[in-house]
mmCIF file of C-alpha atoms in Angstrom:
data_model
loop_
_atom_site.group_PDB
_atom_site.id
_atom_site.type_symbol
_atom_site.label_atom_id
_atom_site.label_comp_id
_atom_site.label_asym_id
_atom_site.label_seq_id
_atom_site.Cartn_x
_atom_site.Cartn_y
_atom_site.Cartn_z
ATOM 1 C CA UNK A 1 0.000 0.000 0.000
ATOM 2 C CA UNK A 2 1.183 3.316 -1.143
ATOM 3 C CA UNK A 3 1.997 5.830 2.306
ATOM 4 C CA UNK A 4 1.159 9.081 2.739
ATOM 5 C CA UNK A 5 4.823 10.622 2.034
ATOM 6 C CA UNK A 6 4.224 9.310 -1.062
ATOM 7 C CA UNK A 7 1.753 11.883 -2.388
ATOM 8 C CA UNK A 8 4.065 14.574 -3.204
ATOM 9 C CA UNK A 9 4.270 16.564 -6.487
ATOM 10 C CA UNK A 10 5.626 14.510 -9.322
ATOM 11 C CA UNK A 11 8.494 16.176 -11.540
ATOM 12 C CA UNK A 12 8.638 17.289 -15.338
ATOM 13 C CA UNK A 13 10.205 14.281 -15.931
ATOM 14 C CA UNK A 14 7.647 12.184 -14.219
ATOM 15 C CA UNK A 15 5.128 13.980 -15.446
ATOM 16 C CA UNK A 16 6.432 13.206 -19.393
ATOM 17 C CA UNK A 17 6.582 9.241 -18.303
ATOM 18 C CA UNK A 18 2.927 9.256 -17.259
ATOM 19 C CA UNK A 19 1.723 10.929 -20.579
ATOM 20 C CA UNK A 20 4.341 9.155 -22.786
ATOM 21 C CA UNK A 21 3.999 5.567 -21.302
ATOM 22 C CA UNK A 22 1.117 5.152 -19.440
ATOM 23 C CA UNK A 23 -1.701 7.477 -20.067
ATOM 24 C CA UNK A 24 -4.146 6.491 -23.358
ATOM 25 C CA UNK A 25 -7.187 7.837 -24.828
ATOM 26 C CA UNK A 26 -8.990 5.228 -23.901
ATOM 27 C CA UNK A 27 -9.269 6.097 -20.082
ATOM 28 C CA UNK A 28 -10.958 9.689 -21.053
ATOM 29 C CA UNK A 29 -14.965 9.060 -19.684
ATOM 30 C CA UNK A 30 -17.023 8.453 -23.344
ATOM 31 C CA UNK A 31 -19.230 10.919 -22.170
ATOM 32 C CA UNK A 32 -16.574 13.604 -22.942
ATOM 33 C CA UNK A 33 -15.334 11.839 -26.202
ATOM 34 C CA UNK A 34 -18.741 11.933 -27.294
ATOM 35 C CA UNK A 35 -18.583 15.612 -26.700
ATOM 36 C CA UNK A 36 -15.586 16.828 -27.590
ATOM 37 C CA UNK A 37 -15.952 19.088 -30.247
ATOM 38 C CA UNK A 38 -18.549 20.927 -28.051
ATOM 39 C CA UNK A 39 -16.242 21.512 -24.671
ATOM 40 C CA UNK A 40 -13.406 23.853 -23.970
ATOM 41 C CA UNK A 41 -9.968 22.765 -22.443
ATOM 42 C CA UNK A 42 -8.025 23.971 -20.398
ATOM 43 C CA UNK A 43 -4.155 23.572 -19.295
ATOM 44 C CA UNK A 44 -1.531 24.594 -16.573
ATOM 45 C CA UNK A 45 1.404 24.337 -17.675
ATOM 46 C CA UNK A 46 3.842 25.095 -14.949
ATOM 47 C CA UNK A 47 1.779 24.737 -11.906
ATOM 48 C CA UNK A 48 0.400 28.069 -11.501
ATOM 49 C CA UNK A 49 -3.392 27.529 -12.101
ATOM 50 C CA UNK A 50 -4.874 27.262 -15.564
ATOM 51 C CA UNK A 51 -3.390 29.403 -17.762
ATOM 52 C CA UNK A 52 -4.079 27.836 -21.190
ATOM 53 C CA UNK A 53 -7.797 28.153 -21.715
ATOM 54 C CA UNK A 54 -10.070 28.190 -24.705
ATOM 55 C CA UNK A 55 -8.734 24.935 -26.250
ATOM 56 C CA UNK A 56 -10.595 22.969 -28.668
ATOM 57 C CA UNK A 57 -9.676 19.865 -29.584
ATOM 58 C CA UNK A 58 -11.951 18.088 -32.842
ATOM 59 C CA UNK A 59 -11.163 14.669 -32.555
ATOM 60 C CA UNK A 60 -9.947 12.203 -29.764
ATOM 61 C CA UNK A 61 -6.744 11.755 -31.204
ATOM 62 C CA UNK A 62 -5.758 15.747 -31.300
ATOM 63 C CA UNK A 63 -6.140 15.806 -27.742
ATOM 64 C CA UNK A 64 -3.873 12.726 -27.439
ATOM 65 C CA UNK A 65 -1.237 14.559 -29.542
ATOM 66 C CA UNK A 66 -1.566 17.285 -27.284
ATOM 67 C CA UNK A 67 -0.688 15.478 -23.866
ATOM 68 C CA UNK A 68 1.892 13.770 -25.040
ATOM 69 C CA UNK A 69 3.746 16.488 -26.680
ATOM 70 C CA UNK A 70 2.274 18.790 -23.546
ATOM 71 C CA UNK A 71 2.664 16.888 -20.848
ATOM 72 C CA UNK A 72 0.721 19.496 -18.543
ATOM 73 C CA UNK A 73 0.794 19.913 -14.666
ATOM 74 C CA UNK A 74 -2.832 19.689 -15.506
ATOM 75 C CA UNK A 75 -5.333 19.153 -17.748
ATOM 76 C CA UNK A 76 -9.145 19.934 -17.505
ATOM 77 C CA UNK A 77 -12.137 20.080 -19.605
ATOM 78 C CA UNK A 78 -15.251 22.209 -19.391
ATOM 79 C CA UNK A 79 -18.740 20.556 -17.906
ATOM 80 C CA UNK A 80 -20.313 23.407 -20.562
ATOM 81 C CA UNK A 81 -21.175 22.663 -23.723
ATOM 82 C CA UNK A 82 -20.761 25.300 -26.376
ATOM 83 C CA UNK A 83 -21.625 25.663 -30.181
ATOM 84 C CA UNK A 84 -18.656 27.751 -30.213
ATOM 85 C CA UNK A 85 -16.625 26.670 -27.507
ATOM 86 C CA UNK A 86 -13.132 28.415 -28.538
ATOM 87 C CA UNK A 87 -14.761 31.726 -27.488
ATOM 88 C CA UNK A 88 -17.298 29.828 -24.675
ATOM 89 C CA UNK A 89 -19.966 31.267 -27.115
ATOM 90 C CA UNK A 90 -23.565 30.239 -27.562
ATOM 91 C CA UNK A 91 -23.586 28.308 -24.188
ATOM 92 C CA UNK A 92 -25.811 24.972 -24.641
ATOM 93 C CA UNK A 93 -25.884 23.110 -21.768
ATOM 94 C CA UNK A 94 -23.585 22.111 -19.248
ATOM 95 C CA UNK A 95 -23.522 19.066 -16.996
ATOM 96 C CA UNK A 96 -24.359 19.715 -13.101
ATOM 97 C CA UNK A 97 -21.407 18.675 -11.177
ATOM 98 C CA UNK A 98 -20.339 18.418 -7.444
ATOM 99 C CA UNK A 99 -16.775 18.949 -5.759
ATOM 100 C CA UNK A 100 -16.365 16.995 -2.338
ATOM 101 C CA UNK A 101 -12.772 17.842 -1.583
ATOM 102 C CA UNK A 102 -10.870 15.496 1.257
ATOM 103 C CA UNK A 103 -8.825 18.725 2.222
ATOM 104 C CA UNK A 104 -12.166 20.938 2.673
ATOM 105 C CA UNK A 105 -14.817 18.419 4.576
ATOM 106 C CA UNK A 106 -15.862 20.594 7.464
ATOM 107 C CA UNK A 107 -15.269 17.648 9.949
ATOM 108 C CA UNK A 108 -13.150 14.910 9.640
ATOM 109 C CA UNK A 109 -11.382 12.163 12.519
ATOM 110 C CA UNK A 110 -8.129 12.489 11.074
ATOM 111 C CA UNK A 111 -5.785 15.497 12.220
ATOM 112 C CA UNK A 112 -3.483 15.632 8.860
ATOM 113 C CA UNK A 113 -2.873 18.549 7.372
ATOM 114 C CA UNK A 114 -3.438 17.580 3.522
ATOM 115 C CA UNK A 115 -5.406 14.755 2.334
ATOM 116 C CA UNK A 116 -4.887 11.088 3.808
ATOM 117 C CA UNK A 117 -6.509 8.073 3.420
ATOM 118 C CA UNK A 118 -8.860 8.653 6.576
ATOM 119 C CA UNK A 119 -10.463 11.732 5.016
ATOM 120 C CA UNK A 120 -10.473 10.219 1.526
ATOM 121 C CA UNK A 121 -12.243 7.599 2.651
ATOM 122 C CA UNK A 122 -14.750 9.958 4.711
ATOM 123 C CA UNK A 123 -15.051 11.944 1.273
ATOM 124 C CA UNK A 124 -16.106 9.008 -0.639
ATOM 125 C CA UNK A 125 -18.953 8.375 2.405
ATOM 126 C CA UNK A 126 -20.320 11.756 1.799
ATOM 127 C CA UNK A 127 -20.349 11.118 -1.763
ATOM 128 C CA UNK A 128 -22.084 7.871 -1.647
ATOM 129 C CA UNK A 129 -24.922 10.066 0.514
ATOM 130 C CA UNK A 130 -25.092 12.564 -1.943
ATOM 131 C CA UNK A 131 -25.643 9.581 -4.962
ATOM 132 C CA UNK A 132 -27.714 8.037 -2.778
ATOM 133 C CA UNK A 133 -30.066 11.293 -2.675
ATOM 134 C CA UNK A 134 -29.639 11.998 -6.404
ATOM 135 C CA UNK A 135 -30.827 8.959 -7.236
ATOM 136 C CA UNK A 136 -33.717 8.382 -4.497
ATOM 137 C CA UNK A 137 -34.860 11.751 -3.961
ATOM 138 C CA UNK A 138 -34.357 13.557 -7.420
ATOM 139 C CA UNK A 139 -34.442 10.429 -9.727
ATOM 140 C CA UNK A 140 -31.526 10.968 -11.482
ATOM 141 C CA UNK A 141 -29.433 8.438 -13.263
ATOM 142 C CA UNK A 142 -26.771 9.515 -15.702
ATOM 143 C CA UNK A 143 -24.182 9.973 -13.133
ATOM 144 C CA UNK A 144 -20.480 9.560 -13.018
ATOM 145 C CA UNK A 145 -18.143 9.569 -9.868
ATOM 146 C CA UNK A 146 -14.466 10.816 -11.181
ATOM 147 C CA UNK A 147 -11.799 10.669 -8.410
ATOM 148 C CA UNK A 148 -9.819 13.645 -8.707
ATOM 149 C CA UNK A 149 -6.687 13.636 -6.723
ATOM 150 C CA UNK A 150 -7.587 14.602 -3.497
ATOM 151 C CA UNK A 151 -10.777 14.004 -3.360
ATOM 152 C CA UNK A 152 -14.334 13.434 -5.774
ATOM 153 C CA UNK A 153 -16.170 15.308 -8.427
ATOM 154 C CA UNK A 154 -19.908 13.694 -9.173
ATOM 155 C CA UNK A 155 -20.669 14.958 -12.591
ATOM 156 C CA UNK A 156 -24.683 14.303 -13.859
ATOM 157 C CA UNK A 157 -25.654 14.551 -17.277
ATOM 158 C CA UNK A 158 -29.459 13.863 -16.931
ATOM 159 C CA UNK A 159 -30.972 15.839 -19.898
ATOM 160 C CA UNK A 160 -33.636 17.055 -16.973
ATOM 161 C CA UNK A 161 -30.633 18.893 -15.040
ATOM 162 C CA UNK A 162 -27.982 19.939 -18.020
ATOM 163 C CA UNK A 163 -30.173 23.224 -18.933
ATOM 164 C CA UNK A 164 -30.998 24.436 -15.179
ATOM 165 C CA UNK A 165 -29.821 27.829 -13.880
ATOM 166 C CA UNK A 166 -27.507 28.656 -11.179
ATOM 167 C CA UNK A 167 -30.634 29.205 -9.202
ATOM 168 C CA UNK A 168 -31.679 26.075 -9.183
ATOM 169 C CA UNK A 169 -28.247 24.253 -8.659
ATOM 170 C CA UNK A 170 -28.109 26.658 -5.749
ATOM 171 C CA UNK A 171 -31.528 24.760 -4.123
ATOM 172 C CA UNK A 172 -30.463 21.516 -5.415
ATOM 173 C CA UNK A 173 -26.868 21.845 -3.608
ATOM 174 C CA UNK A 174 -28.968 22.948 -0.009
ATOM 175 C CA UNK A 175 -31.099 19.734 -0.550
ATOM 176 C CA UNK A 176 -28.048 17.390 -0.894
ATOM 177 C CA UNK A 177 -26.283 18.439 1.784
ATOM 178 C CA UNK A 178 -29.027 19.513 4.496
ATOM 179 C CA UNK A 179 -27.994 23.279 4.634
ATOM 180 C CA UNK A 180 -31.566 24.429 5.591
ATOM 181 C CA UNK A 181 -33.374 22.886 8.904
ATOM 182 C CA UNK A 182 -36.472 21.646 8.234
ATOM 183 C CA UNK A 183 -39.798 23.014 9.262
ATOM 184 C CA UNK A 184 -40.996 21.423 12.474
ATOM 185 C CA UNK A 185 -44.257 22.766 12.265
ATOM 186 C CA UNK A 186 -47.620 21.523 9.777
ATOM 187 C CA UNK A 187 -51.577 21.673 9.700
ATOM 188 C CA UNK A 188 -53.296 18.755 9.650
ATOM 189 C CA UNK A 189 -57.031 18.572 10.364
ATOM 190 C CA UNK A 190 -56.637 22.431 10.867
ATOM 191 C CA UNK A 191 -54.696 21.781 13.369
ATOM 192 C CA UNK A 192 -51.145 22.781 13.850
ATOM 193 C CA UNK A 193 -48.969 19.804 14.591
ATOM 194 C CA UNK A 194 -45.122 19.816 15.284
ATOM 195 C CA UNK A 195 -42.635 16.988 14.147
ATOM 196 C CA UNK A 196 -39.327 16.798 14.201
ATOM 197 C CA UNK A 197 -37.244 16.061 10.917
ATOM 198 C CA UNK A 198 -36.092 12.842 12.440
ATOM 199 C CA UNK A 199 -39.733 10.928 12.512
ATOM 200 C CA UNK A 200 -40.387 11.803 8.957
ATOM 201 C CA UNK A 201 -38.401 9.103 7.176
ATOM 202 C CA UNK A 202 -39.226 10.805 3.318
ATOM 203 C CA UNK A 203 -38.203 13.922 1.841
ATOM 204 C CA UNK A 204 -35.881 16.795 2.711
ATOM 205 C CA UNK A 205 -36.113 15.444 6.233
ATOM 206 C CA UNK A 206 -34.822 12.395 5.790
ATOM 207 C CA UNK A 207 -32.066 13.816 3.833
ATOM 208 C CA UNK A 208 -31.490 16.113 6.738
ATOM 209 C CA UNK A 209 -31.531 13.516 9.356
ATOM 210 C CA UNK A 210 -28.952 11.682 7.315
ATOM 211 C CA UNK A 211 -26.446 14.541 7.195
ATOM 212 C CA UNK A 212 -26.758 15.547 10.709
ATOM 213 C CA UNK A 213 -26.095 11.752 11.606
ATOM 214 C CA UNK A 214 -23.338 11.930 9.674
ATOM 215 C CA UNK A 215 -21.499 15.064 11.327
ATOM 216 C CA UNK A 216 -22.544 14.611 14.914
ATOM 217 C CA UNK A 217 -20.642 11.185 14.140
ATOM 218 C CA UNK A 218 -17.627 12.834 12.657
ATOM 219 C CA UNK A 219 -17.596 15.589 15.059
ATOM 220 C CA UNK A 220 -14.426 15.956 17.810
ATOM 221 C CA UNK A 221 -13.659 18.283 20.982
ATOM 222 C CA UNK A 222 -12.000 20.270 18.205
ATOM 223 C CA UNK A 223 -14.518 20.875 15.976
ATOM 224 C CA UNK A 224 -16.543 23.883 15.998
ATOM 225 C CA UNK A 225 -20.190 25.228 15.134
ATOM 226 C CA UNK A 226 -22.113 28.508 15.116
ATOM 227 C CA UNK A 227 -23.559 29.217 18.505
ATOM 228 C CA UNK A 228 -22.346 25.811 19.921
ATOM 229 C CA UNK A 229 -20.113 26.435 22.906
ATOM 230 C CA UNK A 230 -17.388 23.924 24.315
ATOM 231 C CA UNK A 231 -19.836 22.663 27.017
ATOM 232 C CA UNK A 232 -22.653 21.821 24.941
ATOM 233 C CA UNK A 233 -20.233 20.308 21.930
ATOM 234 C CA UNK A 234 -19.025 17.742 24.722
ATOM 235 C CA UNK A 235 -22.149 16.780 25.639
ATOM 236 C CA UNK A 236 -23.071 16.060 22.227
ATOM 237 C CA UNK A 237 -20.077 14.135 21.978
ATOM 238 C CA UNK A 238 -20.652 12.167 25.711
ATOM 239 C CA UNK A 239 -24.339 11.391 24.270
ATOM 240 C CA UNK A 240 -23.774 10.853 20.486
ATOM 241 C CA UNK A 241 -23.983 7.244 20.760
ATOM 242 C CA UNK A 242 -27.834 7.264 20.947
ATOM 243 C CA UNK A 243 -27.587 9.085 17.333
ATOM 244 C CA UNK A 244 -25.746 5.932 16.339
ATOM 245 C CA UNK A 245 -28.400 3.949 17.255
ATOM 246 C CA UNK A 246 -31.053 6.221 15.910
ATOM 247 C CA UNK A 247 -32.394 7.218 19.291
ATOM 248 C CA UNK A 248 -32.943 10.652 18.299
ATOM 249 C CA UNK A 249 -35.536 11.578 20.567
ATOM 250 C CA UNK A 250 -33.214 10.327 23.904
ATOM 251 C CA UNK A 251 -30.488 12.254 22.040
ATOM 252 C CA UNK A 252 -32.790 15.319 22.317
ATOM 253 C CA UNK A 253 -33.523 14.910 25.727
ATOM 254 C CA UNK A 254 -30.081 13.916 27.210
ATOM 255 C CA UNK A 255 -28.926 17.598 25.480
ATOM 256 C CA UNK A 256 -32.085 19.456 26.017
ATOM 257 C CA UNK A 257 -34.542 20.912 23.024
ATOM 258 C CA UNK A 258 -33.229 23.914 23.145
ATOM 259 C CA UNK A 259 -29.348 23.330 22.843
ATOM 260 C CA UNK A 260 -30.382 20.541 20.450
ATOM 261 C CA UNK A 261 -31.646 22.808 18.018
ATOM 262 C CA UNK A 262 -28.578 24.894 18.398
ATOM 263 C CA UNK A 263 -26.565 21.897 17.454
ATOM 264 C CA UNK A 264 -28.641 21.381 14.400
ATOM 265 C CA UNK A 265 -28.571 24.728 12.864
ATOM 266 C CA UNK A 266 -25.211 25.032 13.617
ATOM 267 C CA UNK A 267 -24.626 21.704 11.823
ATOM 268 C CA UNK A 268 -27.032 23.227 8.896
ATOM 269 C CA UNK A 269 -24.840 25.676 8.919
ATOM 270 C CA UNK A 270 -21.207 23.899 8.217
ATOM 271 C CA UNK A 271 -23.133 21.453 5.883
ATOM 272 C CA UNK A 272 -23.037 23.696 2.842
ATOM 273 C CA UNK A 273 -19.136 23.310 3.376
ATOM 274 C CA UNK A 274 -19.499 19.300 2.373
ATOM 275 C CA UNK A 275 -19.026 20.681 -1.489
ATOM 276 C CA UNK A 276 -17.904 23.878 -3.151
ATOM 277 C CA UNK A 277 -20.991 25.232 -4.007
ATOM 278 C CA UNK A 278 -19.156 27.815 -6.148
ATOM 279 C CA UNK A 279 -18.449 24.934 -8.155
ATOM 280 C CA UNK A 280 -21.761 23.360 -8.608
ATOM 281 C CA UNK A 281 -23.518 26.842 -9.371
ATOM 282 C CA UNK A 282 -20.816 27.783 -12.151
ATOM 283 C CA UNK A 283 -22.151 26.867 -15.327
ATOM 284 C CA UNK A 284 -18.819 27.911 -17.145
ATOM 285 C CA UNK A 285 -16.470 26.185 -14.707
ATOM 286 C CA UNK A 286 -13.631 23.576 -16.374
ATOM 287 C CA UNK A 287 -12.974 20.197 -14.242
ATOM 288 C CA UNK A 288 -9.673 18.110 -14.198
ATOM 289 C CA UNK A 289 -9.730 15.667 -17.032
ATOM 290 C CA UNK A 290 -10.288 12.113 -15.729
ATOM 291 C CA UNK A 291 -7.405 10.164 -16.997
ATOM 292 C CA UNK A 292 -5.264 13.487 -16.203
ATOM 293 C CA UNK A 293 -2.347 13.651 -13.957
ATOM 294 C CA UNK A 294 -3.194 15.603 -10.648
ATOM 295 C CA UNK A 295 0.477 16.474 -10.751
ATOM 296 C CA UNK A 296 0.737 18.611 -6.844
ATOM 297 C CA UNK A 297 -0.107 14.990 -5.183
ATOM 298 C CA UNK A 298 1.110 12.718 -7.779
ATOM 299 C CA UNK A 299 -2.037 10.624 -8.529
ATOM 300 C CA UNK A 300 -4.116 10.090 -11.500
ATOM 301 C CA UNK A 301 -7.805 11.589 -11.960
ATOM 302 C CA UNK A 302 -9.709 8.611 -12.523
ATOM 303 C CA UNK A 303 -13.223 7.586 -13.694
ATOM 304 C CA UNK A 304 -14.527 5.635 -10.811
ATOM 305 C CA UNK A 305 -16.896 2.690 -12.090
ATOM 306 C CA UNK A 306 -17.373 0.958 -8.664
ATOM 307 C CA UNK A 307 -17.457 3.860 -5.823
ATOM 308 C CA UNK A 308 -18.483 1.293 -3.694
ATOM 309 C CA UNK A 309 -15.020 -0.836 -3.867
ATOM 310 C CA UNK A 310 -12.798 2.033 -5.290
ATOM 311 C CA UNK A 311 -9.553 2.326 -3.663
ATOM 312 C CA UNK A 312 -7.407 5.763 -4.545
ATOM 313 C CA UNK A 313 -4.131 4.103 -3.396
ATOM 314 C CA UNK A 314 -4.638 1.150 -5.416
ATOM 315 C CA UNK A 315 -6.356 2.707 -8.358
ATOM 316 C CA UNK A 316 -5.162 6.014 -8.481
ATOM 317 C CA UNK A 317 -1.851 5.584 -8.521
ATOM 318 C CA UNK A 318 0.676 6.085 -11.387
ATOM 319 C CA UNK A 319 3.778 3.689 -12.080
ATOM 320 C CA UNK A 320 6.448 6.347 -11.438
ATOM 321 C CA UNK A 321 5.306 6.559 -7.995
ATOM 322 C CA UNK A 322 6.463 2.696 -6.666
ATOM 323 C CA UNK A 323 9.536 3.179 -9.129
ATOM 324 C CA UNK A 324 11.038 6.138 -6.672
#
């Protein structure tokens, strides 16, 4: 198994290796071969950022001249489609994509400083949730998981999402993650009735119950949440093995309803932090191209077809590395 000290930045001449020897066509996703002449590429060529934009590449085997001849810090490709994408002109459609980063999830157990294989593998948890809801909730099926370095990108090309605006990604992004707390409160019979999100097992609230599960189980003395002091954020911790359990009302009483619902907004709150949003909303934005070297940690952005069984540091990893 590949350590952590491992995932350090490969060098030009690593980085010619990989595109020379082992990188091919073939691993770039269909969905983007089929679309090629419609995206626009992007490069970084010295490890700056992207600084070679408004590439267009007509056929497969341009872009594979390219690379090899390139051999970029990093590649990337546009989830827009355009009729004119040299210029990003005439904007068509673009695919609705999600960024969970290892470096960036709000709470993790491990104390590194980068990425390690703890978070990684508490990135890939959140973004089984999130499939889980896109599928259940939303009924979408034309999704692909791409492992991108240091973390996952979930990229959806249902026809029923590819045209929405950055409004609506906005709302869809709250519903994935459980940024907003439910109502408690609804009429029936005339009759105003409270519930809390945890007894209605459909919906938003279910969603929401699933993501607060998921932090107050992640959560350490360390972590931190609007309006949740030290004293109440160790109680949490002393009683969160009811959550585990799914005794959510005992949970609520052991804390008290009051401080309870401060814990939940407050986890509401840091839940919009589970993917860059900025991402999702951008309908311009340009990905790392999976089959791409993610040159800064050494590993290879890779189409993930099993999400349940992928393993980064036995999938993702290029030759060069176990040759240093």
């Amino acid at each position: 198994m590949v350590k952590i000290e491992y995932l350090t930045p490969a060098s030009p001449e690593e980085r010619k290796r990989y595109y020379r020897e082992e990188w091919n066509i073939k691993q770039v996703p269909e969905y983007i071969i089929q679309s090629i002449q419609e995206r626009e590429f992007g490069f970084d060529h010295v490890g700056r950022g992207p600084n070679d934009r408004y590439k267009v590449f007509r056929t497969p085997d341009l872009l594979k001249r390219f690379l090899k001849v390139r051999t970029p810090f990093a590649a990337y490709c546009s989830v827009a489609f355009y009729d004119k994408p040299r210029r990003r002109d005439r904007w068509t459609k673009a695919e609705l994509v999600f960024d969970v980063d290892a470096k960036d999830i709000p709470v993790r157990t491990c104390e590194c400083e980068g990425v390690c294989e703890i978070c990684l593998n508490e990135a890939r948890e959140i973004v089984l949730g999130i499939i889980d809801t896109l599928k259940g909730d939303l009924g979408l099926q034309n999704i692909h998981v791409v492992y991108s370095g240091r973390g996952y990108h979930i990229r959806v090309l249902d026809n029923d999402v590819m045209s929405v605006n950055t409004d609506v990604r906005s709302q869809i992004v709250k519903y994935l993650v459980g940024a907003d707390v439910p109502e408690n409160e609804y009429s029936l019979d005339f009759e105003k009735v409270s519930y809390e999100h945890f007894v209605i097992p459909f919906g938003y609230p279910n969603v929401f119950t699933k993501r607060v599960k998921y932090a107050i189980l992640h959560l350490n003395e360390n972590s931190e949440l609007d309006e949740v002091n030290k004293k109440l954020l160790k109680d949490v911790l002393k009683h969160r093995q009811l959550i585990e359990l799914d005794n959510w009302g005992m949970f609520k009483n052991k804390i008290g309803p009051q401080r309870y619902r401060k814990v939940i907004k407050g986890i509401a709150s840091m839940n919009m932090s589970l993917v860059d949003a900025k991402v999702s909303i951008d309908l311009k934005r340009i990905l790392r191209l999976p089959s791409s070297l993610h040159s800064m940690v050494s590993m290879k952005c890779t189409e993930v077809k099993n999400i349940e069984t992928f393993d980064p540091f036995d999938d993702a990893v290029p030759k060069f590395v176990y040759e240093r």
